[in-house]
PDB file of C-alpha atoms (C1' of nucleotides) in Angstrom:
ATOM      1  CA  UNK T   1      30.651 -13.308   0.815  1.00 54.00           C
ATOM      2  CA  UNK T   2      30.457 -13.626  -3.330  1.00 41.00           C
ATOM      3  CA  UNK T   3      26.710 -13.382  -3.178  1.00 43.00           C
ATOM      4  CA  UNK T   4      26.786  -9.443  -2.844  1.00 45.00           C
ATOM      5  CA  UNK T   5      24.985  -8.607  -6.289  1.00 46.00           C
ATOM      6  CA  UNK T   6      22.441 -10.799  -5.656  1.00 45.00           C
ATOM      7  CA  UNK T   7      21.542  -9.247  -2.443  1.00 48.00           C
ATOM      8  CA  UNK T   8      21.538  -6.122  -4.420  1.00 54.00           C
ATOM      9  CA  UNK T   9      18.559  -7.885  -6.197  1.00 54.00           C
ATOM     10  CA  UNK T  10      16.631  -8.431  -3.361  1.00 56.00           C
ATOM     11  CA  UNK T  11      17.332  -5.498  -1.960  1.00 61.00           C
ATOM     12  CA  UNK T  12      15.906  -3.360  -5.158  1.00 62.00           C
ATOM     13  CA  UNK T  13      12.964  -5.454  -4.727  1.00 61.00           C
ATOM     14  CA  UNK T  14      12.528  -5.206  -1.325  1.00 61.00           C
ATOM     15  CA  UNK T  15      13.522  -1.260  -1.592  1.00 63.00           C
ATOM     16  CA  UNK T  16      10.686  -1.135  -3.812  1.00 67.00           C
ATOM     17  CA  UNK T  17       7.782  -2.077  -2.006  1.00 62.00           C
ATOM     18  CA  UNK T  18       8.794  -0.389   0.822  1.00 65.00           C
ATOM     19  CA  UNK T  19       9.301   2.922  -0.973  1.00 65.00           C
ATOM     20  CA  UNK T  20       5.727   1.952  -1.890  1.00 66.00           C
ATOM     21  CA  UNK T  21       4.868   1.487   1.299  1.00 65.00           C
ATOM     22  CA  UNK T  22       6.378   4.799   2.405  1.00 67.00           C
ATOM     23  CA  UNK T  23       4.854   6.951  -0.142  1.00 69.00           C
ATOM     24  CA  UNK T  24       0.797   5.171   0.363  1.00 66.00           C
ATOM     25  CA  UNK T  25       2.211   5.718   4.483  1.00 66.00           C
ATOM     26  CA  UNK T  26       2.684   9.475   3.175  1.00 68.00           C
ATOM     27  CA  UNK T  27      -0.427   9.678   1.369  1.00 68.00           C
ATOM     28  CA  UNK T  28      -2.128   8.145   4.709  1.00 65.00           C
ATOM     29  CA  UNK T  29      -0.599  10.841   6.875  1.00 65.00           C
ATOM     30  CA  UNK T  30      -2.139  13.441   4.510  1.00 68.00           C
ATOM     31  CA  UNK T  31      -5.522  11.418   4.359  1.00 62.00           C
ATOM     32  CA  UNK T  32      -5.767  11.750   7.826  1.00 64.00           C
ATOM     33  CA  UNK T  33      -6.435  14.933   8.132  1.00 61.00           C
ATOM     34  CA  UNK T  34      -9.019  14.806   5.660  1.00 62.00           C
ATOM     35  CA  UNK T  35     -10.578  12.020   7.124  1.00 55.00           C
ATOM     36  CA  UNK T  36     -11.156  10.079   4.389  1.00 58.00           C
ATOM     37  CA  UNK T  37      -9.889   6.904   1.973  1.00 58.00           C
ATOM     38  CA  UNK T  38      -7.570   5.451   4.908  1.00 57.00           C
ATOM     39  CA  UNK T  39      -9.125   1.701   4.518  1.00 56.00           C
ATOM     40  CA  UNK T  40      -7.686   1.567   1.368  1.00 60.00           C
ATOM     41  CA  UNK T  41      -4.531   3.360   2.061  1.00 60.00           C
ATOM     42  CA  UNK T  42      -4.029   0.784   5.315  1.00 60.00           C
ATOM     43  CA  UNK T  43      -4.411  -1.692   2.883  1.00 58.00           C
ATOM     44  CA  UNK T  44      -1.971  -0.200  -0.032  1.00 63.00           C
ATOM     45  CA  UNK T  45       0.747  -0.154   3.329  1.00 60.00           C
ATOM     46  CA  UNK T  46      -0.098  -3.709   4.524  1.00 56.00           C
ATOM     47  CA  UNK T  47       0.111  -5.213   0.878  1.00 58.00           C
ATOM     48  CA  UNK T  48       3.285  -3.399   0.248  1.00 60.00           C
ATOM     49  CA  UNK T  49       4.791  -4.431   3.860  1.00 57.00           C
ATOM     50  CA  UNK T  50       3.744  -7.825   3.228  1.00 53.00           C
ATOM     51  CA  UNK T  51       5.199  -7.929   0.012  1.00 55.00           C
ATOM     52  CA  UNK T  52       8.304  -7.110   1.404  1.00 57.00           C
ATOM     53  CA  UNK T  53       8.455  -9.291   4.062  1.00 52.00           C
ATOM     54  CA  UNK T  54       8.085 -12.147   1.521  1.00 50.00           C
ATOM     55  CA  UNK T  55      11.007 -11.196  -0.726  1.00 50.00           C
ATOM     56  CA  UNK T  56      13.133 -10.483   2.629  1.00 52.00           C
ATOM     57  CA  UNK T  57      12.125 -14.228   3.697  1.00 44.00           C
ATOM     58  CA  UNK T  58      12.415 -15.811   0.473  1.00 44.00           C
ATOM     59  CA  UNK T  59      15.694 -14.285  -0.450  1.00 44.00           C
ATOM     60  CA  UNK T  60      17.249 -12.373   2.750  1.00 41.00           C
ATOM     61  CA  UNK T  61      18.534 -15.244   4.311  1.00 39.00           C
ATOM     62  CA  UNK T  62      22.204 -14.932   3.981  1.00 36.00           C
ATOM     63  CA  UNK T  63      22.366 -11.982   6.617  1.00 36.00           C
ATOM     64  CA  UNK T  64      22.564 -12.923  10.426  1.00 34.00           C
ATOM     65  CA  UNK T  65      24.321 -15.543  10.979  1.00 34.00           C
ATOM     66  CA  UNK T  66      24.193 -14.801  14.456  1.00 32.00           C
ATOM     67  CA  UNK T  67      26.786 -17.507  15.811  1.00 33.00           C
ATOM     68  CA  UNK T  68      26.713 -16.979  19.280  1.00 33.00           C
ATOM     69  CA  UNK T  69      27.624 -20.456  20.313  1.00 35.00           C
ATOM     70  CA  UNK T  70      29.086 -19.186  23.607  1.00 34.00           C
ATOM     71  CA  UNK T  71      29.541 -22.118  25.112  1.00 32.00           C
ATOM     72  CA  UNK T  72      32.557 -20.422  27.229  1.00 34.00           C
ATOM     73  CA  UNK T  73      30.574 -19.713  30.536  1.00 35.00           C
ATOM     74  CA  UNK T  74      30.443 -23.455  31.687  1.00 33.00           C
ATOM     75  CA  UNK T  75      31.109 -22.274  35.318  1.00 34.00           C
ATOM     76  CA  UNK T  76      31.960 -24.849  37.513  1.00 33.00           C
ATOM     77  CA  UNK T  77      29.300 -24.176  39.866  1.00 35.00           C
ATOM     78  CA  UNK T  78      27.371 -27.051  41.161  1.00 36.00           C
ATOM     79  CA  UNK T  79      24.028 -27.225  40.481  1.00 37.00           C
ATOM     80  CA  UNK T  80      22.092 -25.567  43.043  1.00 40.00           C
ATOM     81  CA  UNK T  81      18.170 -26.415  41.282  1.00 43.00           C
ATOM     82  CA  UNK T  82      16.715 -29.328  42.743  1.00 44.00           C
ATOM     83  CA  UNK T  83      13.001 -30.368  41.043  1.00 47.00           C
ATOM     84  CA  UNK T  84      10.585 -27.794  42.578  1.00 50.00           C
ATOM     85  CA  UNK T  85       7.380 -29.280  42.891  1.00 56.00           C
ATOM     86  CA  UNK T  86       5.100 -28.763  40.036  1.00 53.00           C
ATOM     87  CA  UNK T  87       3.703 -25.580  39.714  1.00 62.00           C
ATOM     88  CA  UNK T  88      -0.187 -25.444  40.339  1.00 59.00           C
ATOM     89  CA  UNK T  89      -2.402 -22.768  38.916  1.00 59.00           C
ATOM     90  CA  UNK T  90       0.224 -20.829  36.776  1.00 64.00           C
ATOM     91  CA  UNK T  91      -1.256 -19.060  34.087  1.00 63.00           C
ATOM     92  CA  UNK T  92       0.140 -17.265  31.316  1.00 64.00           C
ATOM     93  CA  UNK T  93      -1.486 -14.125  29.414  1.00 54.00           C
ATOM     94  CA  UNK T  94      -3.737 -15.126  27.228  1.00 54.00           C
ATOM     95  CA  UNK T  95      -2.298 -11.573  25.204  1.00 49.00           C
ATOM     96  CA  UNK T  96      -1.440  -8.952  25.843  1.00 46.00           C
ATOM     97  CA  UNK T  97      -4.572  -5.868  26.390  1.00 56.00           C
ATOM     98  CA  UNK T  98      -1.884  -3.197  25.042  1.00 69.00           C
ATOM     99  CA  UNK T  99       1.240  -3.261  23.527  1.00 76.00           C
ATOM    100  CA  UNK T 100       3.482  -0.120  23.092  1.00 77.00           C
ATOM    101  CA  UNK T 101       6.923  -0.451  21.754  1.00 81.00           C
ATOM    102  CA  UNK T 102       9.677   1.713  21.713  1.00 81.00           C
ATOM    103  CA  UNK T 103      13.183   1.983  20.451  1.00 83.00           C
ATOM    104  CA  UNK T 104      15.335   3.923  22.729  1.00 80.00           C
ATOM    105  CA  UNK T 105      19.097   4.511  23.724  1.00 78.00           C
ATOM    106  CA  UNK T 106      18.437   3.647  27.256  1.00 77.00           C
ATOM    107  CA  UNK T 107      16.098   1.124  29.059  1.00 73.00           C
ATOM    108  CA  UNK T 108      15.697   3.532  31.702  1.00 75.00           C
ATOM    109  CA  UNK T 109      12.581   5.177  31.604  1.00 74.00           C
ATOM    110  CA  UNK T 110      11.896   6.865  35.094  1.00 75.00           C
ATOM    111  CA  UNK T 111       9.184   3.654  36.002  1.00 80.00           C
ATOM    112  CA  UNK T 112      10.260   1.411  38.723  1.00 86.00           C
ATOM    113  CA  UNK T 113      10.938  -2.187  37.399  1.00 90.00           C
ATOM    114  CA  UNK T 114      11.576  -5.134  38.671  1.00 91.00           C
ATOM    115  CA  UNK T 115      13.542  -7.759  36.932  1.00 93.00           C
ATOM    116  CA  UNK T 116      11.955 -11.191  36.765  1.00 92.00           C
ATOM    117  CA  UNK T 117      13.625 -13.022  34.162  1.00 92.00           C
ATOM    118  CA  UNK T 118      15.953 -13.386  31.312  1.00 93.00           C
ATOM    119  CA  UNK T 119      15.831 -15.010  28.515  1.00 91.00           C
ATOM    120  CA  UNK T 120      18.134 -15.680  25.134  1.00 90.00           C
ATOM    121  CA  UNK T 121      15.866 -15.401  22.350  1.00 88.00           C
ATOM    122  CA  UNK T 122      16.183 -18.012  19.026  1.00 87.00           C
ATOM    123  CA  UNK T 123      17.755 -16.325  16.538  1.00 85.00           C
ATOM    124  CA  UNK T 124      18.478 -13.154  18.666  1.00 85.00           C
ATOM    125  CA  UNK T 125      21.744 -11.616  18.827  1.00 85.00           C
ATOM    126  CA  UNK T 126      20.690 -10.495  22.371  1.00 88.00           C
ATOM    127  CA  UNK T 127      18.723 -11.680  25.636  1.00 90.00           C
ATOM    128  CA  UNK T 128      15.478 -10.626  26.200  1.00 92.00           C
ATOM    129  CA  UNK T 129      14.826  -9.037  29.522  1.00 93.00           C
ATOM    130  CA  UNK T 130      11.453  -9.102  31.478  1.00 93.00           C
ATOM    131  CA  UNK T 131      10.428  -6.754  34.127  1.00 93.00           C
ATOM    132  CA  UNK T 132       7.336  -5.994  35.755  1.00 91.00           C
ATOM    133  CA  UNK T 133       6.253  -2.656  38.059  1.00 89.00           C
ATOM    134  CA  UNK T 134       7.501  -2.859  41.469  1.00 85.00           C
ATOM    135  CA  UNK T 135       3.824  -1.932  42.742  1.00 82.00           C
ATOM    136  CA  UNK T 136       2.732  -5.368  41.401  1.00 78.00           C
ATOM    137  CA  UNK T 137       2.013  -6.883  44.845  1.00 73.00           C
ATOM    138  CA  UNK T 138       1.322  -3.372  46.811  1.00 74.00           C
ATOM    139  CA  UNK T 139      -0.889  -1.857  44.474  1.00 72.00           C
ATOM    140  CA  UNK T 140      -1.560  -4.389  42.086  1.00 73.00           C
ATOM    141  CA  UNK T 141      -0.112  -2.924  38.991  1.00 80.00           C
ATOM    142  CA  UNK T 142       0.148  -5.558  35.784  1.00 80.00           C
ATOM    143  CA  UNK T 143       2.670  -3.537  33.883  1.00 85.00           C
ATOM    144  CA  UNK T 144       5.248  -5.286  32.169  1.00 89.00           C
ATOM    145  CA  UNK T 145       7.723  -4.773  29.909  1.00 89.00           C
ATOM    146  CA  UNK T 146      10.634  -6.668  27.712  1.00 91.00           C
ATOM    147  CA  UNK T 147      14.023  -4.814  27.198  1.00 91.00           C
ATOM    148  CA  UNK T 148      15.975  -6.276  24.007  1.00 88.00           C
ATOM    149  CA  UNK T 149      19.011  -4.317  22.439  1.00 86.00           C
ATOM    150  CA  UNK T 150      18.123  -4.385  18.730  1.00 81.00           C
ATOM    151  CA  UNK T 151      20.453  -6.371  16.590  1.00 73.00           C
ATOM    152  CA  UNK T 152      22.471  -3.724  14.195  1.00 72.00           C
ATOM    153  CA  UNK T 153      22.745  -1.348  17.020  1.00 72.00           C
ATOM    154  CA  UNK T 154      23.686  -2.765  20.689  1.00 73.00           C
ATOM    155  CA  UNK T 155      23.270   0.816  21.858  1.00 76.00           C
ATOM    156  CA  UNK T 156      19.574   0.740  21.338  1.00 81.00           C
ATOM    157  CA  UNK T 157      16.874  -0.977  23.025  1.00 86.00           C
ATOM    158  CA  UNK T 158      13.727  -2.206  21.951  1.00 85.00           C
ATOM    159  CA  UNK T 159      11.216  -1.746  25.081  1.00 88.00           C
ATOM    160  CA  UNK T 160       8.075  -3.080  24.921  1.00 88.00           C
ATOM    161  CA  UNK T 161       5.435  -2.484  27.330  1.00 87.00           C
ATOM    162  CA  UNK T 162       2.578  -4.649  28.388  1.00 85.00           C
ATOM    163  CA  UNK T 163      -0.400  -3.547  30.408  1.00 80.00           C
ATOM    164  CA  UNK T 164      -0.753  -0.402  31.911  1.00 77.00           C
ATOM    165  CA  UNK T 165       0.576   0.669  35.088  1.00 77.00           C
ATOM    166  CA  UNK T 166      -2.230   1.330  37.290  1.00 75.00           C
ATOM    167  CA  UNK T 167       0.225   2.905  40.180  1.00 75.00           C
ATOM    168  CA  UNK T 168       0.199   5.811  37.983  1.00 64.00           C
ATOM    169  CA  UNK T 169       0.341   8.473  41.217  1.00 50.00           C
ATOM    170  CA  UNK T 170       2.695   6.360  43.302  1.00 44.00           C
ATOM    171  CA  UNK T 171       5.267   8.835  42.349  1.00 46.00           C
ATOM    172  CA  UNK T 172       6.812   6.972  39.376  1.00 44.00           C
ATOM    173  CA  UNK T 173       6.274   8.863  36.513  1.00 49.00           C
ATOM    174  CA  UNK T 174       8.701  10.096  34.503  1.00 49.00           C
ATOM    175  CA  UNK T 175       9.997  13.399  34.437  1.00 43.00           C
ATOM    176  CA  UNK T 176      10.059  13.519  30.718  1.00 46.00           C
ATOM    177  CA  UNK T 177       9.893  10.642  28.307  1.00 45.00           C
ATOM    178  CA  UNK T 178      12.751   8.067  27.558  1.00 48.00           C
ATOM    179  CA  UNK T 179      14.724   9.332  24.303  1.00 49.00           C
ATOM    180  CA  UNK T 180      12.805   7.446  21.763  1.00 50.00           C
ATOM    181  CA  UNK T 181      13.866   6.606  18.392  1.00 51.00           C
ATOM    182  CA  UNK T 182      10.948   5.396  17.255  1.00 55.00           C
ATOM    183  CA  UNK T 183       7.448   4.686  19.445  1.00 57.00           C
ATOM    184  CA  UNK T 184       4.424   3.139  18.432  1.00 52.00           C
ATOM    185  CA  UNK T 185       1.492   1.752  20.019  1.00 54.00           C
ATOM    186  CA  UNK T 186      -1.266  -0.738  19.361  1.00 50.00           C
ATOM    187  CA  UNK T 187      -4.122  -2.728  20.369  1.00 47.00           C
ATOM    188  CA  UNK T 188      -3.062  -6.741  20.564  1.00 40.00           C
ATOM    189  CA  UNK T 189      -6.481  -7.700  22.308  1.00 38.00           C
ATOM    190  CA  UNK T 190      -8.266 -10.364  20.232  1.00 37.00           C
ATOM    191  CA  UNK T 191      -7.056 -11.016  16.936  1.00 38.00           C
ATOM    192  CA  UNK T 192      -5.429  -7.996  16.744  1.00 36.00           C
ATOM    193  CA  UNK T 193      -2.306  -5.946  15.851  1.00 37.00           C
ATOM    194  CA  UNK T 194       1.106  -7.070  16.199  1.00 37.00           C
ATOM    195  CA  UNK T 195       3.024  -5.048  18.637  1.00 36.00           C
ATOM    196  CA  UNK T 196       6.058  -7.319  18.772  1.00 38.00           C
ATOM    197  CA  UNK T 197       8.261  -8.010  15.438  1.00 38.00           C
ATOM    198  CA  UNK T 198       7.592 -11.957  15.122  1.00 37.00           C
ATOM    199  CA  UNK T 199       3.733 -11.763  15.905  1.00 39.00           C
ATOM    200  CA  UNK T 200       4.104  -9.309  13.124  1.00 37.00           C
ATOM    201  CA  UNK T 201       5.707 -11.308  10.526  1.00 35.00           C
ATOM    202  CA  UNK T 202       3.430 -14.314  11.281  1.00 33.00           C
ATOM    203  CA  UNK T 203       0.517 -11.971  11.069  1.00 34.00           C
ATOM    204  CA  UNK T 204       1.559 -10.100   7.772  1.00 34.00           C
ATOM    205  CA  UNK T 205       3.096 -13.079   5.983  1.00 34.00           C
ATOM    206  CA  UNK T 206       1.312 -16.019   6.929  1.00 34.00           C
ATOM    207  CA  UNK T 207       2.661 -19.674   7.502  1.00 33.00           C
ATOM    208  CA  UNK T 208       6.059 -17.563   8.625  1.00 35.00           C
ATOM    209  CA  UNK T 209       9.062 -19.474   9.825  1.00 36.00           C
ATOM    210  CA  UNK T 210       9.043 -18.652  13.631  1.00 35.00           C
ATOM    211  CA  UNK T 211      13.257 -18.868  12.900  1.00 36.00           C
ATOM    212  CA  UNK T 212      13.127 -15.640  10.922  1.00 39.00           C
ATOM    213  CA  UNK T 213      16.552 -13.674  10.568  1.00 39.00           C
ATOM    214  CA  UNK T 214      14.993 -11.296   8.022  1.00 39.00           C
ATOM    215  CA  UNK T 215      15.163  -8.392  10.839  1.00 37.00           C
ATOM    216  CA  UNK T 216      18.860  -8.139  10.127  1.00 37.00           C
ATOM    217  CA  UNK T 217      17.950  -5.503   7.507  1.00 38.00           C
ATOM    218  CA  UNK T 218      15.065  -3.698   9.877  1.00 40.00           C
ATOM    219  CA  UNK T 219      15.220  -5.154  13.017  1.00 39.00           C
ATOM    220  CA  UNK T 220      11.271  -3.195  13.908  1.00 43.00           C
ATOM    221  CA  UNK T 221      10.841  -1.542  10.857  1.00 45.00           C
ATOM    222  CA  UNK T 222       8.781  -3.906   9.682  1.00 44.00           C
ATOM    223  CA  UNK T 223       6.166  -4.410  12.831  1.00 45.00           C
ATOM    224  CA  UNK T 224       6.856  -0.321  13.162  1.00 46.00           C
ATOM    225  CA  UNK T 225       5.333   0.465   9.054  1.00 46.00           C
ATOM    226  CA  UNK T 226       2.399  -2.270  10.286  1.00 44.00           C
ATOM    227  CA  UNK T 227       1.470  -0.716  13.123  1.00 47.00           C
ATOM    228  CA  UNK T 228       1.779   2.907  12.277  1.00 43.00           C
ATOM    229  CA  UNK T 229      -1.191   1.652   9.509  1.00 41.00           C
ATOM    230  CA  UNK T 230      -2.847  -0.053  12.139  1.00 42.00           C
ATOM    231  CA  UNK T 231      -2.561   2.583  14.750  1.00 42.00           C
ATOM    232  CA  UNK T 232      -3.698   4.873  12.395  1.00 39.00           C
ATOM    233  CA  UNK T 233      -6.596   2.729  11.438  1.00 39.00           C
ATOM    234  CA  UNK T 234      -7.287   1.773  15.062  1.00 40.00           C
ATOM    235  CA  UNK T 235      -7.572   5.471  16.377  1.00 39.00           C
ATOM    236  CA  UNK T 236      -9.907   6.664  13.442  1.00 38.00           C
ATOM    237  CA  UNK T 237     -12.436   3.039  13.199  1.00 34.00           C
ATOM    238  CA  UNK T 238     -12.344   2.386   9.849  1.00 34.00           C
ATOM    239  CA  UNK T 239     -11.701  -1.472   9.736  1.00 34.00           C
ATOM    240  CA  UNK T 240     -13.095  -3.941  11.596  1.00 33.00           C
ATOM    241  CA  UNK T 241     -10.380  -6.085  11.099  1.00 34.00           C
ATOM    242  CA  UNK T 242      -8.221  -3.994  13.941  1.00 34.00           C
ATOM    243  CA  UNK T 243     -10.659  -3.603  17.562  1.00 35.00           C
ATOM    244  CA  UNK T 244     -10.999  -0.096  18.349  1.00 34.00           C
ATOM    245  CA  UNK T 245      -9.618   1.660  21.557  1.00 35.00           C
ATOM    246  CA  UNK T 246      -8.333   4.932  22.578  1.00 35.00           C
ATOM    247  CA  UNK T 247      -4.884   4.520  21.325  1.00 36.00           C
ATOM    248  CA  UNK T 248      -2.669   7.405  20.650  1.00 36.00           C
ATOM    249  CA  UNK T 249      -0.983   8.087  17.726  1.00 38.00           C
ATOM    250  CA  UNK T 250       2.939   8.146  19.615  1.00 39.00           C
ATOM    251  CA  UNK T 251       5.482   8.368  17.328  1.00 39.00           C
ATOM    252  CA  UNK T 252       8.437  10.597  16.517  1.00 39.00           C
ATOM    253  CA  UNK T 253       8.132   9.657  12.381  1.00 41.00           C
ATOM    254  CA  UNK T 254       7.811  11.495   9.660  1.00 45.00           C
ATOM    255  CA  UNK T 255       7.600   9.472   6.361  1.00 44.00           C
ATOM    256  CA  UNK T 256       7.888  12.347   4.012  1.00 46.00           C
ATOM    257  CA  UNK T 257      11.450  13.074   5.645  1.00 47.00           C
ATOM    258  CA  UNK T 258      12.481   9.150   6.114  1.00 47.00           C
ATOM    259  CA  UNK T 259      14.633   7.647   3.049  1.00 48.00           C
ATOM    260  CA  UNK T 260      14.784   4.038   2.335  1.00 47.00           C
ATOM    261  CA  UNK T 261      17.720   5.432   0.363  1.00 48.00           C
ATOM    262  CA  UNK T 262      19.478   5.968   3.428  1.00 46.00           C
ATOM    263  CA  UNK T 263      18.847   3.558   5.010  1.00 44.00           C
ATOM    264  CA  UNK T 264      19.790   0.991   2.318  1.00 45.00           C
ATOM    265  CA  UNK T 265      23.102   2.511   1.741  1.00 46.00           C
ATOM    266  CA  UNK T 266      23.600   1.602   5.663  1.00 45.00           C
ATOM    267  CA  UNK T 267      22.735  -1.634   5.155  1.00 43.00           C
ATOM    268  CA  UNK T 268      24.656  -2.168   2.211  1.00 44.00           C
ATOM    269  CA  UNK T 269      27.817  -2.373   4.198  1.00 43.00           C
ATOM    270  CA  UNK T 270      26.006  -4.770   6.882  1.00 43.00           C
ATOM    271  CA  UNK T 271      25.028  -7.502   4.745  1.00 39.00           C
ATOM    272  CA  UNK T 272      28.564  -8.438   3.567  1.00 41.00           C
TER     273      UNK T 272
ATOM    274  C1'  DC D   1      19.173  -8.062  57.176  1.00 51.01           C
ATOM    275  C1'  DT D   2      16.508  -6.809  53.341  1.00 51.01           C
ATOM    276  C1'  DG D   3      15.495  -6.061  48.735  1.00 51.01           C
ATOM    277  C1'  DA D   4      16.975  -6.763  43.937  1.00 51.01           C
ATOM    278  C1'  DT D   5      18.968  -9.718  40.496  1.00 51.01           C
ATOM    279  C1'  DT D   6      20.297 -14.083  38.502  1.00 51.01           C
ATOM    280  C1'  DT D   7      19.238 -18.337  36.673  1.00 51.01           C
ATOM    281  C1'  DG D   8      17.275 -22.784  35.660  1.00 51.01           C
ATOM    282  C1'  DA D   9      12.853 -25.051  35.772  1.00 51.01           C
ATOM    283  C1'  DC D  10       8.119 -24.991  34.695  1.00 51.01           C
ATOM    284  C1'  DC D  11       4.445 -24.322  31.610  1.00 51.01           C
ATOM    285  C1'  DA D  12       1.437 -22.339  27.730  1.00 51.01           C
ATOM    286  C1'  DC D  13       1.119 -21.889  23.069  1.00 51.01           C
ATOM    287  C1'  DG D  14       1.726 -22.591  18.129  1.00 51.01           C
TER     288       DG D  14
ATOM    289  C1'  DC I   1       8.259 -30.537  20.315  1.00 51.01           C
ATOM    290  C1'  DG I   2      10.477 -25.964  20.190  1.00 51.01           C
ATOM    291  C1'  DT I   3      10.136 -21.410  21.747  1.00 51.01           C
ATOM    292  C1'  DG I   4       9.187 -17.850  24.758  1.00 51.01           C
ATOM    293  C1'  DG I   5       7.055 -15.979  29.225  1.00 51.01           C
ATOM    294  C1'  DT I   6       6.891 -16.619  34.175  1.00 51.01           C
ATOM    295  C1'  DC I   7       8.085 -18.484  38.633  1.00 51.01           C
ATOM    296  C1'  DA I   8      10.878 -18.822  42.542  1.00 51.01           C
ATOM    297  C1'  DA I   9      15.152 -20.484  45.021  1.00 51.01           C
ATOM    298  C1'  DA I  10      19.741 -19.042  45.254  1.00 51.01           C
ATOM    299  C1'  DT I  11      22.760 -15.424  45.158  1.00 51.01           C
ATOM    300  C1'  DC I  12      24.305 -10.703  45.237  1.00 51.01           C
ATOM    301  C1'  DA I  13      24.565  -5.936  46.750  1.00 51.01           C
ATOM    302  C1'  DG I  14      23.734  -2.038  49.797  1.00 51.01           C
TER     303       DG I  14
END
DNA sequence: CTGATTTGACCACG
DNA sequence: CGTGGTCAAATCAG
């Protein structure tokens, strides 16, 4: 595409704040265990995540094009929607009271879920699902959950999970956990911490284009680095920015193993 | 026949 | 006003 060294340039930038990122992410994991200094380290992650998302916004914008005009599946069905009458009393969630998101390689995850909707998602290479517990109406249960294959890798899902299922003995659980890439969890009540990757930019880099296609490079990396800092920073109370709660520290990430290297060198034969 | 899914409309929110 | 989350009638599948 003729611009390649130039997105070499903003990829050395980018790979540079992220590297810082990883290593203050490293020195937090350590820091943890003493107990100590993590405000600042939260902060060292943030700054360096936020940097990064700047330089991908300001200069990643030649990957995605994501052209899916599609305009093939004009069936020639009749319509079959007359007006409904107008909806009384709907509410929507003000947000969410936990948000847990996971990358995994199937969107099967031993809960029983109800499909309620579908939805293609601005700038998204893929539609978002939305299901809900099947014990909704019979036990009352007000866990959701979106399914979305991730954009560089159609054979991996990005499940986030809303609520909590309060059926928890109605014989649902999982035998064992969904394969998961990558699993974090966080605290959106209030003001609080991103769980999903566009709340996250606009949270981290203010005044954000809602028409972002800077997760071409990390499609959850980004909201994953965020919210590892403010997982970490939720389950120990050190900031008041982030609400405390009992929140677990869930993930299957090591930073002192994970190389932006590698990842980069991926990438380097994505963005063309 | 019954329950699940599809799909377009409705509506809240930024 | 655009986008995304939810609703619910129509449709599909067992």
């Amino acid at each position: 595409m003729g611009s390649r060294e130039e997105g070499n340039r903003w990829q050395m930038k980018l790979k540079e704040e992220l590297i810082k990122a990883q290593q203050s992410a490293t020195r937090l994991m350590e820091v943890l265990h003493s107990g100590s200094g993590v405000e600042s380290l939260v902060d060292q992650v943030l700054s360096a995540v936020s940097k990064a998302l700047v330089i991908l916004d300001a200069d990643g914008k030649a990957a995605a094009p994501l052209g899916d005009e599609h305009g093939t599946e004009i069936s020639g069905l009749q319509k079959k929607k007359t007006l409904l009458p107008r909806r009384i009393g709907y509410r929507r969630r003000a947000h969410p009271y936990t948000c847990r998101t996971i990358l995994a390689e199937t969107n099967e995850d031993g809960y029983g879920w109800r499909k309620y909707g579908q939805k293609d998602i601005h700038g998204a290479a893929h539609p978002r699902s939305y299901y809900r517990c099947i014990h909704k109406h019979d036990r009352g249960c007000q866990a959701t959950r979106q399914v979305q294959k991730t954009e560089d890798d159609d054979s991996v899902f990005a499940i986030t999970y809303m609520g909590e299922h309060t059926c928890a003995d109605a014989a649902t659980l999982p035998v064992q956990g969904p394969p998961c890439v990558i699993s974090f969890e966080s605290n959106a009540a209030g003001q609080g911490v991103p769980s999903l990757k566009q709340e996250c930019d606009e949270e981290v880099v203010s005044s954000h284009s809602p028409a972002d296609d800077s997760s071409s490079v990390f499609p959850d990396f980004s909201a994953f680095m965020v919210s590892v800092a403010a997982t970490a920073a939720d389950q120990y109370d050190v900031t008041s920015v982030f609400r405390s709660s009992t929140s677990s520290l869930d993930m299957e990430f090591d930073p002192e193993t994970f190389k932006f290297d590698d990842v980069f060198s991926q990438g380097d034969e994505y963005i063309g």
